[in-house]
């Protein structure tokens, strides 16, 4: 599930490439008066949302129409945000200032068993490999030992695709355990992969981005963007893929990383 805000720019502005912390703060303003959500603020127990960048990308001129999407597997969270944005129409991300003209709800679905399609990351995937995961894949942990990478390694192509896919699956499993549907096994509880095809969107595969996880905390993170092909095996796999659409993939999703869009879908033919 997701909501889309249609935004009208009220002033000229340069596009802020380090919007993450400010955008997250604007969303939290809509949740701060509800104890259901506010109690998890600044905790390691994520409240469960992800968000797109403001799109289309580029220099902003007064009167421009832009869009912003927020996704979550929690219907109540989105309902709270709809009510808030309905009252508070100002939407400001630093110098990027808008008014909310319209709010729409969407529930993208990858399709029934046999459907094929493509998911694409609208924002970069944050994938940091902790010591345990790095050691499981026999990766060099000397930078962790030397304190050059804090306690984690950012995934790079030289690490191979398996650690990346495993990190994505583990983080989605955590979301399943927090906010998913108990009727289904989680993505970490089945042997089959989430996706049957993975292609990088950017030629350089990984790229650095300035990231402020909190006020006065400034760091650089390595991100990557991906195109994922899928063929829905069964209802459990359909649930996993739709959960990824609702929650994003990778880590730091509540900071705006790993937002997914469904860009192509073909339903099975009657004879399949």
mmCIF file of C-alpha atoms in Angstrom, residues 40-163:
data_model
loop_
_atom_site.group_PDB
_atom_site.id
_atom_site.type_symbol
_atom_site.label_atom_id
_atom_site.label_comp_id
_atom_site.label_asym_id
_atom_site.label_seq_id
_atom_site.Cartn_x
_atom_site.Cartn_y
_atom_site.Cartn_z
ATOM 1 C CA UNK A 40 9.198 3.810 18.023
ATOM 2 C CA UNK A 41 10.757 7.104 16.939
ATOM 3 C CA UNK A 42 14.560 7.010 17.323
ATOM 4 C CA UNK A 43 14.430 3.343 18.278
ATOM 5 C CA UNK A 44 15.830 0.337 16.437
ATOM 6 C CA UNK A 45 12.285 -0.981 16.152
ATOM 7 C CA UNK A 46 11.296 0.570 12.825
ATOM 8 C CA UNK A 47 7.770 1.856 12.459
ATOM 9 C CA UNK A 48 7.639 0.485 8.916
ATOM 10 C CA UNK A 49 7.570 2.902 6.007
ATOM 11 C CA UNK A 50 9.683 3.841 3.030
ATOM 12 C CA UNK A 51 9.438 6.757 0.663
ATOM 13 C CA UNK A 52 10.425 7.879 -2.791
ATOM 14 C CA UNK A 53 12.395 10.935 -3.733
ATOM 15 C CA UNK A 54 10.508 13.957 -4.966
ATOM 16 C CA UNK A 55 10.019 13.283 -8.651
ATOM 17 C CA UNK A 56 10.585 14.108 -11.400
ATOM 18 C CA UNK A 57 14.142 14.989 -10.457
ATOM 19 C CA UNK A 58 15.648 18.400 -11.321
ATOM 20 C CA UNK A 59 15.664 22.121 -10.698
ATOM 21 C CA UNK A 60 12.370 23.303 -9.213
ATOM 22 C CA UNK A 61 10.498 26.373 -10.413
ATOM 23 C CA UNK A 62 7.489 27.969 -8.757
ATOM 24 C CA UNK A 63 4.309 26.331 -10.059
ATOM 25 C CA UNK A 64 5.986 23.024 -10.966
ATOM 26 C CA UNK A 65 4.050 19.831 -10.269
ATOM 27 C CA UNK A 66 6.049 17.119 -8.469
ATOM 28 C CA UNK A 67 5.109 13.899 -6.668
ATOM 29 C CA UNK A 68 6.118 12.054 -3.508
ATOM 30 C CA UNK A 69 5.188 8.496 -2.478
ATOM 31 C CA UNK A 70 5.109 6.844 0.947
ATOM 32 C CA UNK A 71 4.680 3.070 1.211
ATOM 33 C CA UNK A 72 3.981 0.868 4.205
ATOM 34 C CA UNK A 73 2.545 -2.576 5.010
ATOM 35 C CA UNK A 74 0.654 -0.841 7.849
ATOM 36 C CA UNK A 75 -2.710 0.463 6.693
ATOM 37 C CA UNK A 76 -3.213 2.429 9.917
ATOM 38 C CA UNK A 77 0.036 4.331 9.405
ATOM 39 C CA UNK A 78 -0.994 5.432 5.932
ATOM 40 C CA UNK A 79 -4.479 6.401 7.156
ATOM 41 C CA UNK A 80 -2.875 8.573 9.851
ATOM 42 C CA UNK A 81 -0.678 10.275 7.259
ATOM 43 C CA UNK A 82 -3.623 10.850 4.911
ATOM 44 C CA UNK A 83 -5.520 12.573 7.720
ATOM 45 C CA UNK A 84 -2.476 14.678 8.638
ATOM 46 C CA UNK A 85 -1.630 15.757 5.102
ATOM 47 C CA UNK A 86 -5.280 16.568 4.555
ATOM 48 C CA UNK A 87 -5.004 19.131 7.360
ATOM 49 C CA UNK A 88 -1.401 20.247 6.946
ATOM 50 C CA UNK A 89 -0.965 21.056 3.288
ATOM 51 C CA UNK A 90 2.472 22.658 3.525
ATOM 52 C CA UNK A 91 5.170 20.182 2.461
ATOM 53 C CA UNK A 92 8.692 21.528 2.886
ATOM 54 C CA UNK A 93 11.926 19.580 2.497
ATOM 55 C CA UNK A 94 14.542 22.204 3.333
ATOM 56 C CA UNK A 95 14.487 24.791 0.573
ATOM 57 C CA UNK A 96 12.142 22.658 -1.554
ATOM 58 C CA UNK A 97 8.751 24.083 -0.638
ATOM 59 C CA UNK A 98 5.389 22.787 -1.864
ATOM 60 C CA UNK A 99 1.712 22.677 -1.079
ATOM 61 C CA UNK A 100 -0.148 19.374 -1.282
ATOM 62 C CA UNK A 101 -2.794 19.593 -3.985
ATOM 63 C CA UNK A 102 -4.019 15.994 -3.936
ATOM 64 C CA UNK A 103 -3.552 12.716 -2.044
ATOM 65 C CA UNK A 104 -4.243 9.375 -3.693
ATOM 66 C CA UNK A 105 -3.929 5.803 -2.467
ATOM 67 C CA UNK A 106 -2.516 2.889 -4.436
ATOM 68 C CA UNK A 107 -2.095 -0.834 -3.849
ATOM 69 C CA UNK A 108 0.257 -2.197 -6.522
ATOM 70 C CA UNK A 109 0.173 -5.970 -6.881
ATOM 71 C CA UNK A 110 2.676 -8.162 -8.694
ATOM 72 C CA UNK A 111 -0.129 -10.417 -9.891
ATOM 73 C CA UNK A 112 -1.360 -13.921 -9.316
ATOM 74 C CA UNK A 113 0.788 -17.053 -9.642
ATOM 75 C CA UNK A 114 2.276 -17.248 -13.133
ATOM 76 C CA UNK A 115 2.472 -13.473 -13.567
ATOM 77 C CA UNK A 116 5.785 -11.994 -14.659
ATOM 78 C CA UNK A 117 7.086 -8.490 -14.210
ATOM 79 C CA UNK A 118 9.773 -6.054 -13.194
ATOM 80 C CA UNK A 119 10.368 -4.107 -9.997
ATOM 81 C CA UNK A 120 12.776 -1.178 -9.973
ATOM 82 C CA UNK A 121 14.322 0.706 -7.097
ATOM 83 C CA UNK A 122 13.254 4.332 -7.183
ATOM 84 C CA UNK A 123 15.850 5.229 -4.554
ATOM 85 C CA UNK A 124 19.222 3.619 -3.905
ATOM 86 C CA UNK A 125 19.503 0.431 -1.879
ATOM 87 C CA UNK A 126 21.438 0.799 1.382
ATOM 88 C CA UNK A 127 23.245 -2.507 1.994
ATOM 89 C CA UNK A 128 25.844 -2.660 4.752
ATOM 90 C CA UNK A 129 27.249 -6.085 5.590
ATOM 91 C CA UNK A 130 27.842 -6.664 9.267
ATOM 92 C CA UNK A 131 30.725 -8.770 10.508
ATOM 93 C CA UNK A 132 28.610 -11.912 10.837
ATOM 94 C CA UNK A 133 27.304 -11.746 7.281
ATOM 95 C CA UNK A 134 30.738 -10.803 5.921
ATOM 96 C CA UNK A 135 32.336 -13.795 7.631
ATOM 97 C CA UNK A 136 29.595 -16.125 6.381
ATOM 98 C CA UNK A 137 30.633 -15.208 2.832
ATOM 99 C CA UNK A 138 34.380 -15.187 3.559
ATOM 100 C CA UNK A 139 34.681 -11.492 2.803
ATOM 101 C CA UNK A 140 37.672 -9.419 3.855
ATOM 102 C CA UNK A 141 36.868 -7.851 7.244
ATOM 103 C CA UNK A 142 40.204 -6.055 7.679
ATOM 104 C CA UNK A 143 38.546 -2.619 7.323
ATOM 105 C CA UNK A 144 36.110 -3.529 10.072
ATOM 106 C CA UNK A 145 39.020 -4.759 12.213
ATOM 107 C CA UNK A 146 40.909 -1.503 11.574
ATOM 108 C CA UNK A 147 37.875 0.633 12.397
ATOM 109 C CA UNK A 148 37.827 2.151 8.908
ATOM 110 C CA UNK A 149 34.273 1.002 8.204
ATOM 111 C CA UNK A 150 32.802 1.288 11.694
ATOM 112 C CA UNK A 151 31.258 -2.149 12.138
ATOM 113 C CA UNK A 152 29.987 -2.744 8.631
ATOM 114 C CA UNK A 153 31.113 -3.007 5.014
ATOM 115 C CA UNK A 154 29.089 -1.402 2.270
ATOM 116 C CA UNK A 155 28.324 -3.934 -0.423
ATOM 117 C CA UNK A 156 30.359 -3.598 -3.604
ATOM 118 C CA UNK A 157 30.281 -5.683 -6.831
ATOM 119 C CA UNK A 158 33.520 -7.429 -5.819
ATOM 120 C CA UNK A 159 31.587 -9.053 -2.945
ATOM 121 C CA UNK A 160 29.356 -10.952 -5.380
ATOM 122 C CA UNK A 161 25.572 -10.972 -5.604
ATOM 123 C CA UNK A 162 24.813 -13.542 -2.921
ATOM 124 C CA UNK A 163 25.622 -11.309 0.094
#
